CSV table of C-alpha atoms and ligand atoms in Angstrom, one decimal:
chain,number,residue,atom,x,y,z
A,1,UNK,CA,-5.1,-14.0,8.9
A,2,UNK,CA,-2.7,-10.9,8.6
A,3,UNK,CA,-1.3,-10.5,5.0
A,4,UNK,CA,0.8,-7.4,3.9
A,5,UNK,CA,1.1,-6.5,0.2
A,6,UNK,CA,4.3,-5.5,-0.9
A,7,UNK,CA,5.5,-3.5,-4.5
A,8,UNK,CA,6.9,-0.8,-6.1
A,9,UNK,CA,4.8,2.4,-6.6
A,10,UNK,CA,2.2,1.9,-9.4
A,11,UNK,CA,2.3,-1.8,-8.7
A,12,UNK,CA,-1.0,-2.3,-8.0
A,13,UNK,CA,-1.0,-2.9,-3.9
A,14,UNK,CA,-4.1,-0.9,-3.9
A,15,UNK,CA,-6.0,-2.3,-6.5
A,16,UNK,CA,-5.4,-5.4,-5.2
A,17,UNK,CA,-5.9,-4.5,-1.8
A,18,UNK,CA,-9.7,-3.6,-2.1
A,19,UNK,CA,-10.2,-6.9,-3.5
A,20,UNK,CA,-8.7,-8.7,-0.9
A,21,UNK,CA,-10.2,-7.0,1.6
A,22,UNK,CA,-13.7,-7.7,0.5
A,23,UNK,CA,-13.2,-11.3,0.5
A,24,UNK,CA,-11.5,-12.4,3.4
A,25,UNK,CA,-13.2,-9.4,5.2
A,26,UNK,CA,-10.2,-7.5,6.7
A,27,UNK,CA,-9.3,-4.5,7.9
A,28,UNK,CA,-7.9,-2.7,5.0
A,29,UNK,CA,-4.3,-0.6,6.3
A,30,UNK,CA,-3.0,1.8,3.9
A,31,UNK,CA,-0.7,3.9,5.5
A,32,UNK,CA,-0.4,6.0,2.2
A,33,UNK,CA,-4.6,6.9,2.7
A,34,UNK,CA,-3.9,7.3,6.7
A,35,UNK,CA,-1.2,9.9,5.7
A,36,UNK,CA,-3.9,11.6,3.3
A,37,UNK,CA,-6.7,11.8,5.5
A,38,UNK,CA,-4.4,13.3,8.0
A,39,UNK,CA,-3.1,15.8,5.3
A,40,UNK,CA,-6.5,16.7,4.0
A,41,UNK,CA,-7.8,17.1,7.8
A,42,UNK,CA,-4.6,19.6,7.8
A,43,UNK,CA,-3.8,18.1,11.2
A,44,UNK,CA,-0.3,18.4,12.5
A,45,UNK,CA,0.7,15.0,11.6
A,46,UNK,CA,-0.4,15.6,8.0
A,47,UNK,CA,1.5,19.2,8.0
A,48,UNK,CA,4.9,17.6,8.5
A,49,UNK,CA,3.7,14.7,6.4
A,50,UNK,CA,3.1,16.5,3.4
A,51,UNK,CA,6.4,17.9,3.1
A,52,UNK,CA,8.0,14.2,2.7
A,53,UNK,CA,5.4,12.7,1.0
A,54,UNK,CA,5.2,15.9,-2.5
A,55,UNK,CA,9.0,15.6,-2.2
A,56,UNK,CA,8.4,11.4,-3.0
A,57,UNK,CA,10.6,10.5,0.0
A,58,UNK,CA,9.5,8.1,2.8
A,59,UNK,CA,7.9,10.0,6.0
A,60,UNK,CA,9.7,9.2,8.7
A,61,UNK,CA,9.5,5.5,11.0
A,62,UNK,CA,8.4,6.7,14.0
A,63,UNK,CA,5.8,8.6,12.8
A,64,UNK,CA,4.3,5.6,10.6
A,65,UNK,CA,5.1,3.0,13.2
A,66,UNK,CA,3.0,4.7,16.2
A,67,UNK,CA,0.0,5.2,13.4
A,68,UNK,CA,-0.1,1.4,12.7
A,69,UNK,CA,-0.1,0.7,16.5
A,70,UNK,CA,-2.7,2.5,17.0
A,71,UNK,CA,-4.8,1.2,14.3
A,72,UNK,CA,-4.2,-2.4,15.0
A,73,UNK,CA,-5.1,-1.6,19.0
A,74,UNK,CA,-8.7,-1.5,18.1
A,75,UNK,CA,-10.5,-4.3,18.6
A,76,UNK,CA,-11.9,-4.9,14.7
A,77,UNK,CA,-8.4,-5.6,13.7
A,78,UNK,CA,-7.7,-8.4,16.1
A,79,UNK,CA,-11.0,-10.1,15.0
A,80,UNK,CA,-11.1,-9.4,11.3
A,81,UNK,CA,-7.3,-9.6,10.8
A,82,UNK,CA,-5.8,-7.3,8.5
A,83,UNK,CA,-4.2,-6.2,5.4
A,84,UNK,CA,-1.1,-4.2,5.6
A,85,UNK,CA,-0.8,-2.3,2.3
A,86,UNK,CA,2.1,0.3,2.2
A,87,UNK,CA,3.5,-0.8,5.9
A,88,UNK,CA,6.0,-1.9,6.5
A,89,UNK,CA,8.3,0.4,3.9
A,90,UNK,CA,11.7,-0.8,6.1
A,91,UNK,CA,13.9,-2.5,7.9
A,92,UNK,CA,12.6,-0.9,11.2
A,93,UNK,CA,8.9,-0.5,10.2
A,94,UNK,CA,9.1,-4.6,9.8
A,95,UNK,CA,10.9,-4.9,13.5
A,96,UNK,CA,8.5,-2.8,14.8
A,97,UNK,CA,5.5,-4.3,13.2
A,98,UNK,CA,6.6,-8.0,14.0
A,99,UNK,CA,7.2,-6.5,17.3
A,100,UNK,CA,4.0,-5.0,18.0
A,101,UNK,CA,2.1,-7.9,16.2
A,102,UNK,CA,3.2,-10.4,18.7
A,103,UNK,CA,2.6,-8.0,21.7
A,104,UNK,CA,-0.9,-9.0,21.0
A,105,UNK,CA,-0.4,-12.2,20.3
A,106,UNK,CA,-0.4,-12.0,16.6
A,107,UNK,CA,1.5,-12.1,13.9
A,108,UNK,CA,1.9,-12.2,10.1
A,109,UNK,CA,0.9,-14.9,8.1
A,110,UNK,CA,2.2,-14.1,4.3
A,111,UNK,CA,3.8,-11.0,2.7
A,112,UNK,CA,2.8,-11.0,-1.1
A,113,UNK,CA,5.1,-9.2,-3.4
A,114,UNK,CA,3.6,-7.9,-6.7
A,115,UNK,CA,6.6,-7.5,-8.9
A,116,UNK,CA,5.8,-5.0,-11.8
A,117,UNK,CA,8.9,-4.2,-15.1
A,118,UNK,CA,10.7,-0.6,-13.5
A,119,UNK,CA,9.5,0.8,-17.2
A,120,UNK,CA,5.9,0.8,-17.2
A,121,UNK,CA,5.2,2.3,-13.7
A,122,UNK,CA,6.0,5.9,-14.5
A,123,UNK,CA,3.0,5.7,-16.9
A,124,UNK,CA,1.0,3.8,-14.9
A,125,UNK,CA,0.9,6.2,-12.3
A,126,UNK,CA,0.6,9.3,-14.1
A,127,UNK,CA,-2.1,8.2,-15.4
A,128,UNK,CA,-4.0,7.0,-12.4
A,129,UNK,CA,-6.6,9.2,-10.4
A,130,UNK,CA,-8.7,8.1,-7.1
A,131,UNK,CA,-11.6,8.8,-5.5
A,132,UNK,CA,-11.9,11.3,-2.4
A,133,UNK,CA,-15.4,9.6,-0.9
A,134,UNK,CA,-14.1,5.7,-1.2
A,135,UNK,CA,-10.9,5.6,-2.1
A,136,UNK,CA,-11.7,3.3,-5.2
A,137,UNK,CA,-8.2,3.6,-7.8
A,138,UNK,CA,-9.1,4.5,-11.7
A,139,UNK,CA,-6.9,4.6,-14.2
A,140,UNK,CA,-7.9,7.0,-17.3
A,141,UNK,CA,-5.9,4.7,-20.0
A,142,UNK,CA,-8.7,1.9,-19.1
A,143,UNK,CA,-11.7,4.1,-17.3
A,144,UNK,CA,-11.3,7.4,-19.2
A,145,UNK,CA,-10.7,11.2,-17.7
A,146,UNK,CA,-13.6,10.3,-15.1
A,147,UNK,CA,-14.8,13.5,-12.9
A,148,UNK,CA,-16.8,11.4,-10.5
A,149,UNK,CA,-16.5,7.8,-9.1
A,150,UNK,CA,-18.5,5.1,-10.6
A,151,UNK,CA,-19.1,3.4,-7.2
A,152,UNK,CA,-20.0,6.3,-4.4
A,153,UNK,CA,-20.4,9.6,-6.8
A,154,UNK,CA,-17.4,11.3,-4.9
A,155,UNK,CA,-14.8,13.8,-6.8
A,156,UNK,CA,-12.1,11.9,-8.9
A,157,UNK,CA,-9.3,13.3,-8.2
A,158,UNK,CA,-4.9,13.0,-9.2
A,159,UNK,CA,-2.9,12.5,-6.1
A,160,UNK,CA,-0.3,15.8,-6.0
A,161,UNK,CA,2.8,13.1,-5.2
A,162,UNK,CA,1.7,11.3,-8.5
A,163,UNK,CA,4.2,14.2,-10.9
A,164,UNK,CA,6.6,12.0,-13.0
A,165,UNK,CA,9.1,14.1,-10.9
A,166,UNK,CA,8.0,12.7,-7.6
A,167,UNK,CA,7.4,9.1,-8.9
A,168,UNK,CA,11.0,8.8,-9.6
A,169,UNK,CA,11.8,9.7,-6.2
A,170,UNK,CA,9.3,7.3,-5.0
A,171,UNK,CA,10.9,4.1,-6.9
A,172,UNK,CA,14.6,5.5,-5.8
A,173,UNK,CA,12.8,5.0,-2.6
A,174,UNK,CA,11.5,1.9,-3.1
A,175,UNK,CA,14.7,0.6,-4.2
A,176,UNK,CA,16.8,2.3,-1.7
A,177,UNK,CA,15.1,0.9,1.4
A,178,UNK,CA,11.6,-1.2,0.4
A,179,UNK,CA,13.3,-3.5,-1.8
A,180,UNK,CA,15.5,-4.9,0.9
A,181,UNK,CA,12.1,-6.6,2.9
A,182,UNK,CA,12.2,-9.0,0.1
A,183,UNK,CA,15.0,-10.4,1.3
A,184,UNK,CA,14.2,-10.5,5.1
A,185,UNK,CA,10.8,-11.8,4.6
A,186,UNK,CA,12.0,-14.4,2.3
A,187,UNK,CA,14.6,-15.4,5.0
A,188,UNK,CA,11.7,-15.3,7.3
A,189,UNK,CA,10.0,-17.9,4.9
A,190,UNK,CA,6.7,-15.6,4.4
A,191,UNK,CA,7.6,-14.3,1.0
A,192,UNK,CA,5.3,-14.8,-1.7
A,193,UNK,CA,5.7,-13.1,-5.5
A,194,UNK,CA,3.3,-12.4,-7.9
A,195,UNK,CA,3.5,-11.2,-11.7
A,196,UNK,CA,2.0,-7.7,-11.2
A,197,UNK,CA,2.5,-7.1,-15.2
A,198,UNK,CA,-0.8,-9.1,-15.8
A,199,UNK,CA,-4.0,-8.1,-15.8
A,200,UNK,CA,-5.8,-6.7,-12.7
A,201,UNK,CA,-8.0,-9.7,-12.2
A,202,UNK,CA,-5.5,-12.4,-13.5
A,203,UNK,CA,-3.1,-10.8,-10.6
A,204,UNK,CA,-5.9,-11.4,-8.3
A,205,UNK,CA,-6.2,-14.9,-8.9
A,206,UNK,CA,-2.9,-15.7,-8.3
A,207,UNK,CA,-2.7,-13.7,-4.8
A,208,UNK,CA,-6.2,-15.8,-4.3
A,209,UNK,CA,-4.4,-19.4,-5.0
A,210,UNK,CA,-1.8,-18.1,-2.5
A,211,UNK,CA,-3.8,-17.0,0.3
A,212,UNK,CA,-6.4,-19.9,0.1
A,213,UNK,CA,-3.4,-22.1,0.7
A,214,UNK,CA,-1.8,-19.7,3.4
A,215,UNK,CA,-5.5,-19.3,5.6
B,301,ADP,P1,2.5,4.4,-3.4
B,301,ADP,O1,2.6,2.9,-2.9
B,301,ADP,O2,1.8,4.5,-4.7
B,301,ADP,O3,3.8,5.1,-3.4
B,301,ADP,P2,1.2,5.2,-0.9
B,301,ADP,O4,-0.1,5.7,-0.9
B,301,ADP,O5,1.4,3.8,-0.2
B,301,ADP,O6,1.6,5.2,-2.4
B,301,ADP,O7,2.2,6.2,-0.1
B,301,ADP,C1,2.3,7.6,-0.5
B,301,ADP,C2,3.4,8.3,0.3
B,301,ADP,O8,3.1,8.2,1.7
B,301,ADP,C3,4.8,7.7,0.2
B,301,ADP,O9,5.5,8.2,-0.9
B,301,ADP,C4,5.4,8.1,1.5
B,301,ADP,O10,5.8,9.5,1.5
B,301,ADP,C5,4.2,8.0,2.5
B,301,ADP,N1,4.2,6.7,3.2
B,301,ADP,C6,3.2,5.8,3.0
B,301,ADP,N2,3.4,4.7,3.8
B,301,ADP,C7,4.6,4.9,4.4
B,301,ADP,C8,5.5,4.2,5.2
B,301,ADP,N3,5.1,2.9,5.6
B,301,ADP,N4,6.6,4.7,5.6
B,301,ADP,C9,7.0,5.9,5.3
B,301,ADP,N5,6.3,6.7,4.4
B,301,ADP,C10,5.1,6.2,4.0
B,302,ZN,ZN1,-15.9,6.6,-4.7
């Protein structure tokens, strides 16, 4: 089963994506943490990186696109299947991805949407801080100003592209150019939606009902 999670910044794709992950055992791709690794390991790819990413604009297609090729090469994502969270971001990306997918005889089976109200995801993600070890999402409204992570112990941290300034540049973003795959999947009849202004856990269970009738 390949499933990609679709959503505004702050919507909860990576929340949600952990979840899924564990219970379906996939291969979890973020191309927002691929892009942060590569940042933090201050390789060239995260050096140009950087510069879109703390100005909240998209980094460019080619540069995502041969990432995820790579990733899905390896042979744990053809067995495990995996979860595309944060990819595909456009027109292109999806081409691409499709494309690639089917090169290896794959190909998607749903795209869920988590669909969150434009006005309460400026708070949501100023307020939310990650972990550097695991990756595990905190948010201090519900978890409190936490310096370490309650799973692995690693440094809690505030991403630097999570400024209200850059998160408005993120949902133009999103609006610009994401917004438009709801269309195109839904023409390609993969398009599920889910109400992202519930609860963590009561968002889970309605991706669950979807993807135990999809795999
Ligand atoms: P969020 O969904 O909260 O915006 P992500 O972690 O998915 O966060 O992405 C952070 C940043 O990384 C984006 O604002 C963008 O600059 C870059 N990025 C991540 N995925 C892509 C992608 N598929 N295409 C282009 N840029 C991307
Ligand atoms: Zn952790």
């Amino acid at each position: 089963m390949n499933i990609m999670l679709l959503g505004a910044p702050g919507a909860g794709k990576g929340t949600q994506a952990s979840r899924i992950v564990e219970d379906h055992g996939l291969v979890h791709l973020s191309t927002g943490d691929i892009l942060r690794k590569a940042v933090a390991d201050g390789t060239p790819l995260g050096v140009e990186a950087k510069r879109y990413m703390d100005a909240g604009a998209l980094v460019p297609d080619e540069v995502v696109i041969g990432l995820v090729k790579e990733r899905i090469s390896q042979p744990d994502a053809r067995e495990k299947g995996v979860l595309f969270d944060g990819f595909p971001r456009t027109i292109p990306q999806a081409e691409a991805l499709g494309a690639a997918l089917a090169d290896i005889g794959m190909a998607l089976d749903a795209v869920v949407s988590i669909e969150v109200d434009p006005q309460a995801i400026v708070t949501r993600i100023t307020s939310r801080r990650q972990c550097r070890g695991c990756g595990k999402i905190f948010n201090v409204a519900t978890d409190g100003d936490l310096d370490t992570c309650t799973e692995c112990g690693g440094e809690v941290y505030q991403r630097d592209d999570d400024t209200e300034e850059t998160v408005r540049a993120r949902l133009d973003a999103y609006e610009a150019q994401t917004s438009k795959l709801i269309p195109y999947y839904r023409e390609h009849g993969m398009l599920y939606t889910v109400d992202g202004n519930q609860r963590p856990d009561d968002v889970y269970a309605a991706i669950r009902a979807i993807l135990n009738g999809v795999g």
